[in-house]
Coordinates of C-alpha atoms (C1' of nucleotides) in Angstrom, one line a residue:
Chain A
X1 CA -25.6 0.6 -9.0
X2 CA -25.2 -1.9 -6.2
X3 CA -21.8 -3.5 -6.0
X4 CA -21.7 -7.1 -6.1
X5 CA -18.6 -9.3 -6.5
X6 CA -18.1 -13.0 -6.5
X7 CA -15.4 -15.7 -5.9
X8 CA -16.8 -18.2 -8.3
X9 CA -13.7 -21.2 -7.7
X10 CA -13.5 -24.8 -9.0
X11 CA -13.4 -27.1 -6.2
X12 CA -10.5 -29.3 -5.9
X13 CA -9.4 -30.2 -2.6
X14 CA -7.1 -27.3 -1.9
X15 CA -7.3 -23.6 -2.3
X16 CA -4.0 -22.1 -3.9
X17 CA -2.6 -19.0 -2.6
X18 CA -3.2 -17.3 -6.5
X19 CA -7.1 -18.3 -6.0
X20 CA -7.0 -16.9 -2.8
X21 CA -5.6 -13.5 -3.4
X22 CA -8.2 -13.5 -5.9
X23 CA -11.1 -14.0 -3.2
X24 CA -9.6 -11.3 -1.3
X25 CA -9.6 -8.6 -3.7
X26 CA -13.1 -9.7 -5.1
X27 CA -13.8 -9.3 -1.0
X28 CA -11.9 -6.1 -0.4
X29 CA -13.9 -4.3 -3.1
X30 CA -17.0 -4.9 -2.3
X31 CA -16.2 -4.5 1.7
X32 CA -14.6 -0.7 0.2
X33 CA -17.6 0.2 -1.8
X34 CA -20.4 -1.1 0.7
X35 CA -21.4 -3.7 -1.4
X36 CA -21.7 -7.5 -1.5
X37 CA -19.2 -10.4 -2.1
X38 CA -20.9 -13.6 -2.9
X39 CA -19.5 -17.5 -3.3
X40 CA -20.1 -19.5 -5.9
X41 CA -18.8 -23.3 -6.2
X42 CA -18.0 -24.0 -10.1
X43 CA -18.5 -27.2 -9.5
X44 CA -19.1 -28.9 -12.3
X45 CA -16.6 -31.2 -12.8
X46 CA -18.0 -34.1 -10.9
X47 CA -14.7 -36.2 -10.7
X48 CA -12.7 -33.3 -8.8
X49 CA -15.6 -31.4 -7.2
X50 CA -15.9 -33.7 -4.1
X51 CA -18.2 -32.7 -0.8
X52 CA -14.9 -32.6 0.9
X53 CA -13.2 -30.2 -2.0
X54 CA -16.0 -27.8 -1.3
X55 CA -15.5 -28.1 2.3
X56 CA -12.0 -27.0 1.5
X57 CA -13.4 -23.9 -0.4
X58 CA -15.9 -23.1 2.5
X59 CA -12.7 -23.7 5.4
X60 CA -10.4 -21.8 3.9
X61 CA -13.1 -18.9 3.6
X62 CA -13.9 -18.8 7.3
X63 CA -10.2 -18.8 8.1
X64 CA -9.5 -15.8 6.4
X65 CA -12.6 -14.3 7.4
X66 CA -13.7 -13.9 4.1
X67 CA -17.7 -14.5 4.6
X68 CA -20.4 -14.0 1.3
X69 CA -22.8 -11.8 2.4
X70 CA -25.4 -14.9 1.0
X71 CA -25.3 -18.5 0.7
X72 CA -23.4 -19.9 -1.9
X73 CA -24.3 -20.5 -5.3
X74 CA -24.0 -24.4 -6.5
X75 CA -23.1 -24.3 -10.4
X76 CA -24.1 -28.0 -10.3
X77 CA -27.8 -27.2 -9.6
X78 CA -27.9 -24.6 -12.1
X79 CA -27.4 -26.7 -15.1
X80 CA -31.2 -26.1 -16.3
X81 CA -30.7 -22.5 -16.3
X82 CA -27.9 -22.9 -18.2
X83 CA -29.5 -24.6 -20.7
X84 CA -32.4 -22.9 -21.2
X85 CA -30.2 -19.9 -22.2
X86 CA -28.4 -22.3 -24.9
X87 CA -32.2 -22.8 -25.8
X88 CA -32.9 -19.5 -26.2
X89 CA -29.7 -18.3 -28.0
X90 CA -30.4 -21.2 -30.5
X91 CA -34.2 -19.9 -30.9
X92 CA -32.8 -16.1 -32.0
X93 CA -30.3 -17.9 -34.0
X94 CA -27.2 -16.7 -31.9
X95 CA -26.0 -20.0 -31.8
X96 CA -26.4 -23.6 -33.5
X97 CA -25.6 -26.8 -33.9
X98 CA -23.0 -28.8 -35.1
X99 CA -20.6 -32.2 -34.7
X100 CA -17.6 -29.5 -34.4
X101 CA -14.9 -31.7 -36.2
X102 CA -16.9 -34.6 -37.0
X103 CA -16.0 -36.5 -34.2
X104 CA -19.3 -38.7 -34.4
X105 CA -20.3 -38.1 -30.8
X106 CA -23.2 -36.3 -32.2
X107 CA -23.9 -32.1 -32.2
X108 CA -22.5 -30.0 -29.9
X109 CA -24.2 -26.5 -29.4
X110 CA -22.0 -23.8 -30.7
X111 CA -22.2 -19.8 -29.9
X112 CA -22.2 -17.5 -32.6
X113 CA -19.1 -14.9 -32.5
X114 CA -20.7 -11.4 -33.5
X115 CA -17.9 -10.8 -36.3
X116 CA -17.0 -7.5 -35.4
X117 CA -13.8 -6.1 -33.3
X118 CA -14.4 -6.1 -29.9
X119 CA -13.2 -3.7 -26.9
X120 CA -14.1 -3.6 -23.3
X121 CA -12.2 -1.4 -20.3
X122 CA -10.4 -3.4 -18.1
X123 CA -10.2 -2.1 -14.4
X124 CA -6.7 -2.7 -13.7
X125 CA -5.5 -3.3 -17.5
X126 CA -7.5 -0.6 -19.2
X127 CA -9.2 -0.8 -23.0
X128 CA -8.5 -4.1 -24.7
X129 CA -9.0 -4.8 -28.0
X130 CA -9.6 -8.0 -29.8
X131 CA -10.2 -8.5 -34.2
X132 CA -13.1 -10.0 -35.1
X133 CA -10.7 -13.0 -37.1
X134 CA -9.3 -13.5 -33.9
X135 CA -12.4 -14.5 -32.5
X136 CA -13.8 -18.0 -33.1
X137 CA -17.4 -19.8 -32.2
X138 CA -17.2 -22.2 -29.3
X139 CA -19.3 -24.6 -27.6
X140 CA -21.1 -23.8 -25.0
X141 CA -23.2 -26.9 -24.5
X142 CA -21.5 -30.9 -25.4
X143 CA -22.7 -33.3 -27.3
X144 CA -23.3 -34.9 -24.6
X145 CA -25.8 -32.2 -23.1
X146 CA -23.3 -30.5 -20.3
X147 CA -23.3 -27.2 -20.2
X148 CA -19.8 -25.2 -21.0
X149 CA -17.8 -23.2 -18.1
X150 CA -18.4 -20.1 -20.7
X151 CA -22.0 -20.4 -20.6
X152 CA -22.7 -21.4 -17.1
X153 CA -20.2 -18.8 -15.9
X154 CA -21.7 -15.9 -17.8
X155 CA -25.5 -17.7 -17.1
X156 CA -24.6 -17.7 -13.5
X157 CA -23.0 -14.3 -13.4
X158 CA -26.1 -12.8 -14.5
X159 CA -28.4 -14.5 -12.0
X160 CA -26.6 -13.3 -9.4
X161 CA -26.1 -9.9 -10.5
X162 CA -22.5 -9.4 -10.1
X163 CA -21.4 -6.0 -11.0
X164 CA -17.7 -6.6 -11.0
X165 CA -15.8 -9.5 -12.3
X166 CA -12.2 -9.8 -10.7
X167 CA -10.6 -13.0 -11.7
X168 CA -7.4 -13.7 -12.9
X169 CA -5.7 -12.6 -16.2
X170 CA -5.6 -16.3 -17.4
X171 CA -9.0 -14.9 -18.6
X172 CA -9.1 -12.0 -20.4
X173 CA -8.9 -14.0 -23.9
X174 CA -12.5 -15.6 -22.4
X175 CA -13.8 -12.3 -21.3
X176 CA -14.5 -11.0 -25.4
X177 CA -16.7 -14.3 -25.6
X178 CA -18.2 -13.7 -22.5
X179 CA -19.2 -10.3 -23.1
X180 CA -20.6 -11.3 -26.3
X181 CA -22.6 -14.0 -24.6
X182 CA -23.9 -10.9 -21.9
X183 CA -24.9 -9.6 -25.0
X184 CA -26.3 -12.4 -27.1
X185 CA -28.7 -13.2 -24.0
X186 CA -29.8 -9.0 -23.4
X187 CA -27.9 -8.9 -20.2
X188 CA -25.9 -6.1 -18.7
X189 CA -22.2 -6.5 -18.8
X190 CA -20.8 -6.4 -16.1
X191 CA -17.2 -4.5 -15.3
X192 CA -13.7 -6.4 -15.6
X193 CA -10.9 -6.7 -13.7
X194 CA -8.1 -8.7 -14.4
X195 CA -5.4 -9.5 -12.1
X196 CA -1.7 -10.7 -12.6
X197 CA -0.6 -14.1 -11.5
X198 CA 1.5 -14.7 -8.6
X199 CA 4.3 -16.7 -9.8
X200 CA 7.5 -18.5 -8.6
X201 CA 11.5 -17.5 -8.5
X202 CA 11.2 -18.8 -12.2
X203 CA 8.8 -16.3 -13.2
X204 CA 6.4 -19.4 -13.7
X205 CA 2.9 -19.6 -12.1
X206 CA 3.1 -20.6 -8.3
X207 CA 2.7 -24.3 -8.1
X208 CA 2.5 -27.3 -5.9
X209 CA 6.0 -28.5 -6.4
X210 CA 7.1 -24.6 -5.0
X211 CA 5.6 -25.6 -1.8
X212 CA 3.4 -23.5 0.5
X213 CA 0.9 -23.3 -2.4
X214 CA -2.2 -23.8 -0.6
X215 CA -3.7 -22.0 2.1
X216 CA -4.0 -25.3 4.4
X217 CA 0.1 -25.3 3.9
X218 CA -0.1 -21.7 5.7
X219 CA -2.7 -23.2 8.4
X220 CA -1.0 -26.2 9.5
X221 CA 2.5 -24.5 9.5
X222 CA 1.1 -21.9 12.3
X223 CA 1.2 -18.9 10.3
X224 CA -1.5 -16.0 10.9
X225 CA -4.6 -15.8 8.4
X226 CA -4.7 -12.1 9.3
X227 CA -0.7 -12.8 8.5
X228 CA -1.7 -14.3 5.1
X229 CA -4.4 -12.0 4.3
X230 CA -2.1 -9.1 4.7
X231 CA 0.4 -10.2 2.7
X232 CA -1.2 -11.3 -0.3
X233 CA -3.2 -7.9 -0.5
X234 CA -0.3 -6.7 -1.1
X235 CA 1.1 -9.0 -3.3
X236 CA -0.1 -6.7 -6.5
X237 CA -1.4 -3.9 -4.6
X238 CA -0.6 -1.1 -2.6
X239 CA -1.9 1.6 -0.9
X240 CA 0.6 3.9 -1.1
X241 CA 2.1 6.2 1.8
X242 CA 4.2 2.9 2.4
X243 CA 1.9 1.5 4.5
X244 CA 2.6 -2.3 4.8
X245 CA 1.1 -3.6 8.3
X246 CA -2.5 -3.1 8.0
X247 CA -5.6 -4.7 9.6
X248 CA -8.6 -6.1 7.8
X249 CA -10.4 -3.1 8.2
X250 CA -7.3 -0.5 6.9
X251 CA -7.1 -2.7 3.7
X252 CA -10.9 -2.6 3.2
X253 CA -10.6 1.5 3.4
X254 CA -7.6 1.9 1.5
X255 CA -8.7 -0.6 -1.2
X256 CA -9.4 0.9 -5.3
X257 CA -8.4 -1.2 -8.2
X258 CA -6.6 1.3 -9.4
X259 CA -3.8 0.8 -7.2
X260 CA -3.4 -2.8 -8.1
X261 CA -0.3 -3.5 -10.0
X262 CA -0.5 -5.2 -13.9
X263 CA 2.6 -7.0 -13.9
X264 CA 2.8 -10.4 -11.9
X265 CA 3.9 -10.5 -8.9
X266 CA 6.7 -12.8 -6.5
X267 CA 5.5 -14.7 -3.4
X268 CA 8.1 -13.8 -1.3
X269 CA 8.2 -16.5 1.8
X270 CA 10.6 -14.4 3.6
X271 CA 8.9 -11.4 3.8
X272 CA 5.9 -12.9 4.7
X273 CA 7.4 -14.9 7.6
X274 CA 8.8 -11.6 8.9
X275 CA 5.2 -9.9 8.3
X276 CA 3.8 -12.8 10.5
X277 CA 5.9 -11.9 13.1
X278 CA 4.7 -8.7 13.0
X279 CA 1.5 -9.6 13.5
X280 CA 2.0 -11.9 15.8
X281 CA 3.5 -9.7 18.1
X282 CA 0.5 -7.2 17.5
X283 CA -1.7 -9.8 19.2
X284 CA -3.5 -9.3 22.0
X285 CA -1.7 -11.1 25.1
X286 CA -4.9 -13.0 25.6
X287 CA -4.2 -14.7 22.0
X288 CA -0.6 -15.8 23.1
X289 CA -2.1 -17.3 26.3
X290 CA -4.2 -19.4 24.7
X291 CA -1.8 -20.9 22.7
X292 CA 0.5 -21.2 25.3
X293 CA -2.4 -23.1 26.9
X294 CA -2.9 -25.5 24.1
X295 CA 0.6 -26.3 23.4
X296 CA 1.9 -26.6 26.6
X297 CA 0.4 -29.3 29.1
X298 CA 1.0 -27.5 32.4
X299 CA 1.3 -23.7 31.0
X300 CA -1.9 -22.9 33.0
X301 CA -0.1 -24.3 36.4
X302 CA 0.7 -20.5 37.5
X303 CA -1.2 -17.7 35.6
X304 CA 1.3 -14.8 36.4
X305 CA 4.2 -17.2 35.7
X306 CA 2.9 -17.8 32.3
X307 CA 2.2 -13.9 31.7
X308 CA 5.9 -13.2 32.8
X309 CA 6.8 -15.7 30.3
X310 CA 4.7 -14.1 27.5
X311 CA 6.0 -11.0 28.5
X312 CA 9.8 -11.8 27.4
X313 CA 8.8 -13.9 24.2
X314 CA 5.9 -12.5 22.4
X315 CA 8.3 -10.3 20.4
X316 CA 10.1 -13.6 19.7
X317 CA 8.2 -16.2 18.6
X318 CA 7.3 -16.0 14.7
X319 CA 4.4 -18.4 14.4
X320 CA 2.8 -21.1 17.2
X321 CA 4.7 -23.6 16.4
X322 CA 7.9 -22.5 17.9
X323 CA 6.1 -22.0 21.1
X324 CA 6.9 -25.7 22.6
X325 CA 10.6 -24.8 21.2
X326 CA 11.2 -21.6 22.2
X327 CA 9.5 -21.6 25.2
X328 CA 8.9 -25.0 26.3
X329 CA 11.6 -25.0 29.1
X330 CA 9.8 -22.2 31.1
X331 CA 8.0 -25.2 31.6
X332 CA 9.3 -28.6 32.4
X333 CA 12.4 -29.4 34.1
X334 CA 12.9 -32.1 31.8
X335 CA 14.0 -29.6 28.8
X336 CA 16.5 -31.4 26.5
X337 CA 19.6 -29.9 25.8
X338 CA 21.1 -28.9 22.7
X339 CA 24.4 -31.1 22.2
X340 CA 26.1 -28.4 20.4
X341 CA 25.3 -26.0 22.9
X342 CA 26.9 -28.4 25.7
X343 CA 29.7 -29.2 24.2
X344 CA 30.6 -25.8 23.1
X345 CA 29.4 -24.2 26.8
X346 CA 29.4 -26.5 29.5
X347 CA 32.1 -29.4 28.1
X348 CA 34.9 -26.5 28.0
X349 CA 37.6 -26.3 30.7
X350 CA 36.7 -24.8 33.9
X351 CA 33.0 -23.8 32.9
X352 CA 31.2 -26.7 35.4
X353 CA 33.8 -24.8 38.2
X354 CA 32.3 -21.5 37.7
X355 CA 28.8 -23.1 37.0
X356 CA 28.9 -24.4 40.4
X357 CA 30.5 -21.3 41.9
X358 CA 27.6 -19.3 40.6
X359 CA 25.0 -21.8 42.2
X360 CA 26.2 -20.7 45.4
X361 CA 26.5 -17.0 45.1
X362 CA 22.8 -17.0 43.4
X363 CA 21.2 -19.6 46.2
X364 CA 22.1 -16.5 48.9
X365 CA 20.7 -14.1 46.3
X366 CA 18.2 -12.0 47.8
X367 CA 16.3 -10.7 46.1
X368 CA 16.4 -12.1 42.8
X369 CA 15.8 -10.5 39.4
X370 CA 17.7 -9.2 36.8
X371 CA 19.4 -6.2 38.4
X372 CA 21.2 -8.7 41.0
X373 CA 21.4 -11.9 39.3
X374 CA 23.5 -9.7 36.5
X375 CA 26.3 -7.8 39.2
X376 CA 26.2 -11.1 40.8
X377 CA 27.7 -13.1 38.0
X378 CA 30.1 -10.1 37.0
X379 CA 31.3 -9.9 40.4
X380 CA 31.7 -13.9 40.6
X381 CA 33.9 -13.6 37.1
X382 CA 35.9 -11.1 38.2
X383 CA 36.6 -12.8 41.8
X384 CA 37.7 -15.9 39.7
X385 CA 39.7 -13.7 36.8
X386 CA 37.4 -15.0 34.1
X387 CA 34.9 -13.2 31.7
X388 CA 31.4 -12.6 32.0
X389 CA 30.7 -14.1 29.1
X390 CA 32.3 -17.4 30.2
X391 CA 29.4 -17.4 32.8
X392 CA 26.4 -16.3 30.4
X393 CA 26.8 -19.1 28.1
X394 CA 27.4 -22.2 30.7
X395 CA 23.8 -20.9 32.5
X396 CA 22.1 -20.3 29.7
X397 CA 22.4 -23.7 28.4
X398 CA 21.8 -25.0 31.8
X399 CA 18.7 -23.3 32.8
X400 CA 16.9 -23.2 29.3
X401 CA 19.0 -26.3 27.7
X402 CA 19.5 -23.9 24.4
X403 CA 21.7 -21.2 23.2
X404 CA 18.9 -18.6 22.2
X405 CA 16.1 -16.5 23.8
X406 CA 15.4 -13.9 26.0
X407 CA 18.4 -11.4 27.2
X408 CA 19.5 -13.6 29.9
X409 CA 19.2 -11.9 33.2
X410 CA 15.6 -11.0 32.1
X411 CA 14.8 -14.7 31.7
X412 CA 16.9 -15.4 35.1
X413 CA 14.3 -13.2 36.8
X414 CA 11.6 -15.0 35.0
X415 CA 12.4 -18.2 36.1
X416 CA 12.9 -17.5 39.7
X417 CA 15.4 -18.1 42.1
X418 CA 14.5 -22.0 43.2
X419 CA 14.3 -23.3 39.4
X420 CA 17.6 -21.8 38.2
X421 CA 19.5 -23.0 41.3
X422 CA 17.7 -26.3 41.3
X423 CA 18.4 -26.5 37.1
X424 CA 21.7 -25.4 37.3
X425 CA 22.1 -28.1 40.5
X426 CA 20.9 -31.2 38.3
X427 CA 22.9 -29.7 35.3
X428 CA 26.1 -30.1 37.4
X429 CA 25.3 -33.9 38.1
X430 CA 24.6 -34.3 34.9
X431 CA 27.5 -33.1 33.4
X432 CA 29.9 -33.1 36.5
Chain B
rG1 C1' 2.7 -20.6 -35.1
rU2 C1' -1.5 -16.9 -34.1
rC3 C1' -3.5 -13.5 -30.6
rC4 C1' -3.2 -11.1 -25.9
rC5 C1' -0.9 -9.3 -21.4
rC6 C1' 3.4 -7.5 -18.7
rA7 C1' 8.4 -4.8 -17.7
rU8 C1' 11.4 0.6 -11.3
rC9 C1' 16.8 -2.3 -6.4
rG10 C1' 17.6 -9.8 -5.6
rU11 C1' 12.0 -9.6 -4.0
rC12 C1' 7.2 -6.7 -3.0
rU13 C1' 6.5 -1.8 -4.3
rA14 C1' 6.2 4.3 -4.2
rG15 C1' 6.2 7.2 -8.4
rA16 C1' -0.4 10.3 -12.5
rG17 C1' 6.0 15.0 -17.2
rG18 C1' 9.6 19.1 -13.4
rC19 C1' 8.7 17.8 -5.9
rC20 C1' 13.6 11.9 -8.3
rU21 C1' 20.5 13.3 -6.2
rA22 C1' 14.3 7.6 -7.8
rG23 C1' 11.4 6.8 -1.6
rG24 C1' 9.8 2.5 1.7
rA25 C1' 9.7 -2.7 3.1
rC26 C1' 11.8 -7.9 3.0
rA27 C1' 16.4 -10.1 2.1
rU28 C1' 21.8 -9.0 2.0
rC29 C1' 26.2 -6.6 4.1
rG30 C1' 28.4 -3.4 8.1
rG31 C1' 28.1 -1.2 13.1
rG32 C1' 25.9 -0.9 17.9
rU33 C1' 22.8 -3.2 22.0
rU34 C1' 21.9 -7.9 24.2
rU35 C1' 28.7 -10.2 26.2
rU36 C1' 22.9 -15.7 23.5
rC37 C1' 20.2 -14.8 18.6
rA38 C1' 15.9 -16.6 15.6
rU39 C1' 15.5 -9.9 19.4
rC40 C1' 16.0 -4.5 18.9
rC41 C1' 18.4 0.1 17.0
rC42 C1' 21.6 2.6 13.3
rG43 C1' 24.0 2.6 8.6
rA44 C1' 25.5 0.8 3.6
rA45 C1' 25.1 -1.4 -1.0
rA46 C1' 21.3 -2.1 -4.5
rA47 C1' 16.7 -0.5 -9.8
rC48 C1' 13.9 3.0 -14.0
rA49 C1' 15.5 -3.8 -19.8
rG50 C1' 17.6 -1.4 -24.7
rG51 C1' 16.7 2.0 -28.7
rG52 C1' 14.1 5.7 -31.0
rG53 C1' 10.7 9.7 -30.7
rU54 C1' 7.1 13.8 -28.3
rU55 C1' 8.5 17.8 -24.9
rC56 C1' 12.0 23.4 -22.6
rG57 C1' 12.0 18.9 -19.6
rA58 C1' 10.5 11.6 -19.4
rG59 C1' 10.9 6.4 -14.6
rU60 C1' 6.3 8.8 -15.9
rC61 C1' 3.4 9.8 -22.9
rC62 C1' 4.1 7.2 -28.1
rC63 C1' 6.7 3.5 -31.3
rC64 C1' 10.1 -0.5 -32.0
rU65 C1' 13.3 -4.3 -30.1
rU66 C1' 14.4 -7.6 -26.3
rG67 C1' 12.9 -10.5 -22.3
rG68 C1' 9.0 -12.8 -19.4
rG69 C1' 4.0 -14.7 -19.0
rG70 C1' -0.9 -16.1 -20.7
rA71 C1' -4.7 -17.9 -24.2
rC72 C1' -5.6 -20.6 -28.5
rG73 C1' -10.3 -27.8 -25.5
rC74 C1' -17.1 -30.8 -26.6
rC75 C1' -11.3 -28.3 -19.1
rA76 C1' -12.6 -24.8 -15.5

RNA sequence: GUCCCCAUCGUCUAGAGGCCUAGGACAUCGGGUUUUCAUCCCGAAAACAGGGGUUCGAGUCCCCUUGGGGACGCCA
């Protein structure tokens, strides 16, 4: 049997991070087993289901990497189909028609409910059960002649051959009148899996007001979609052999249902901001370049500069946005200065003295890297009786302007002998 | 209310009846390095929800309780 999965979401503007997971284990089976993830647009609410809304769906796939192996299905265009298989349910008598309730907005098309107890094997869940009293006939086409998500769902489903239904566990209660429809219309059924939910610290479904819902959130904040994809495959699953950091192609080995977990699951933002990290400093330099490139105007001024700058922060920075931060004073000479960091460094007695004594012994410094520029400022604090330390802070502020980064000397060397005499110079008048 | 699902450290998880004195990761705390920290290294604390079975033996199997979640639309 050919393998085919599907991400069939509603469009709405945004992808959540719930719906997402859900694309990527719908995409890491198939990948796993060789066969096919498809794409279908449930978009059938015509209010919600805007051009741009599916854009979102299509954007958010390409980020991730998460291509259908063929063009997407539009549920919109597919309500004859869908109708045609109310017709023919009616025809066999499988379903009929009624004004459910007596609303007055004329008959509805209802499906027939077999009336027997029902059980199905769930991938992840296992056998589930369901009475046939608990089991009620439902409408799969409106008064008004639009087709039901049951029907178009299951209608579609078949058309496209999908082998393996992964969605989330909000629909197993659907999936005994689903597999009746299969049934009703002489269709294979096809294999379930239901997934838990990803919820919040309450234990409540992930939503907007927890922030970071949606994967643009993720995109715009700088974060990694290898980062993302990463983490939410393992947000219910595990490979075992605790393996954590994995690439695309690890994941799609290691992949089987049968590791994924049944009980919901906790986005964690702190573990994933550390697992970004991780994978940012897996990067390729090339990658860090290039962002260096686009966030900074004049990165590109000196290419070995800029790779000796990369070469002290790519284990630091978290995500690309801290770049013009973290790094941004490699840059310019008109860093700002962080006003705690002055007045706790440079406003203290004596530290401008030693400052300017240190100018001196480091303008005769030859040659200068971290080796001399560090038994240069030890020797200066011992000559003057004070600590080292009360040297370390005063020119760290006043070559990078803040009171974090790099081990010190290191960045020193980095810099070069002319910027952190000149800095250190102008930081003097400055503060003098 | 009815039906369904779920349950290992704070969090994500490993665990397919003896390998469990319950392992890893994030977070936390402590120590070291860097006399910066938003780096790195080392260490510590931290869990099988409760109760009954089954078994020589249960985190692992069964039942009940409790707790959480979901579904009960002419929404998707």
């Amino acid at each position: 049997m050919t393998i085919r999965t599907r991400f069939a979401p509603s469009p709405t503007g945004q992808v959540h991070i719930g719906n997402l997971r859900v694309a990527i284990y719908n995409w890491l089976f198939a990948r796993h087993a060789g066969g096919k993830f498809l794409l279908r647009m449930e978009d059938t609410d015509r209010e919600r289901s805007t051009p741009e809304a599916v854009q979102a769906v299509l954007d958010a796939m390409t980020w991730l990497g998460l291509e259908p192996d063929e063009s997407p299905v539009y549920q919109s265009q597919r309500r004859q189909a869908h109708l045609e298989a109310a017709e023919q349910l009616l025809s066999k008598g499988l379903a009929y028609k009624e004004d459910k309730g007596g609303t007055g907005r004329g008959e509805a098309v209802l499906f027939r409910m077999p009336g027997s107890a029902m059980t199905f094997h769930d991938e992840i869940k296992g056998d589930l059960h369901k009475q046939a009293k608990d089991m009620k006939d439902f409408v799969i086409v409106r008064s008004d002649g639009a087709p039901v998500f049951h029907l178009a769902n299951v209608v579609d489903d078949i058309f496209m051959n999908v082998s393996h239904v992964i969605r989330g566990d909000d629909h197993i209660e659907n999936t005994f009148r689903h597999i009746a429809l299969y049934q009703a219309l002489n269709a294979p059924v096809p294999k379930f899996a239901h997934l838990p939910m990803i919820v919040n610290a309450q234990g409540k479904p992930y939503a907007k007001r927890d922030g970071d819902a949606f994967v643009g959130d993720f995109r715009e904040k700088g974060y990694l979609s290898e980062a993302l994809l990463n983490y939410l495959a393992l947000l219910g699953w595990s490979p075992g052999e605790d393996r954590e950091m994995m690439t695309r192609d690890e994941m799609i080995r290691l992949f089987t249902l049968d590791r994924v977990q049944s009980g919901a699951a906790q986005f964690d933002p702190k573990k994933f901001e550390w697992m970004n990290g991780e994978h940012m400093r897996a990067l390729p330099k090339e990658v860090h370049r290039e962002k260096y490139l686009a966030a900074i105007p004049n990165a590109g001024d000196d290419p070995a500069y800029l790779d000796a700058v990369i070469d002290v922060m790519q284990e630091r920075v978290k995500k690309w946005p801290d770049i013009p931060g973290m790094a941004g004073f490699f840059f310019t000479e008109d860093y700002p200065y962080d006003e705690k960091a002055v007045t706790k460094r440079l406003r203290r007695e004596g530290a401008l003295d030693l400052l300017a004594a240190l100018k001196e012994a480091y303008t005769s410094l030859d040659p200068f890297n971290a080796e001399t520029t560090e038994s240069a400022l030890r020797e200066l604090a011992d000559a003057r009786g004070a600590k080292p330390a009360d040297l370390i802070h005063p020119v760290r502020i006043a070559v990078s302007g803040i009171p974090h980064g790099p081990s010190l000397f290191h960045m020193l060397e980095v810099l070069g002998k002319a910027r952190v005499v000149r800095r250190i110079d102008r930081t003097l008048e400055r503060f003098g």
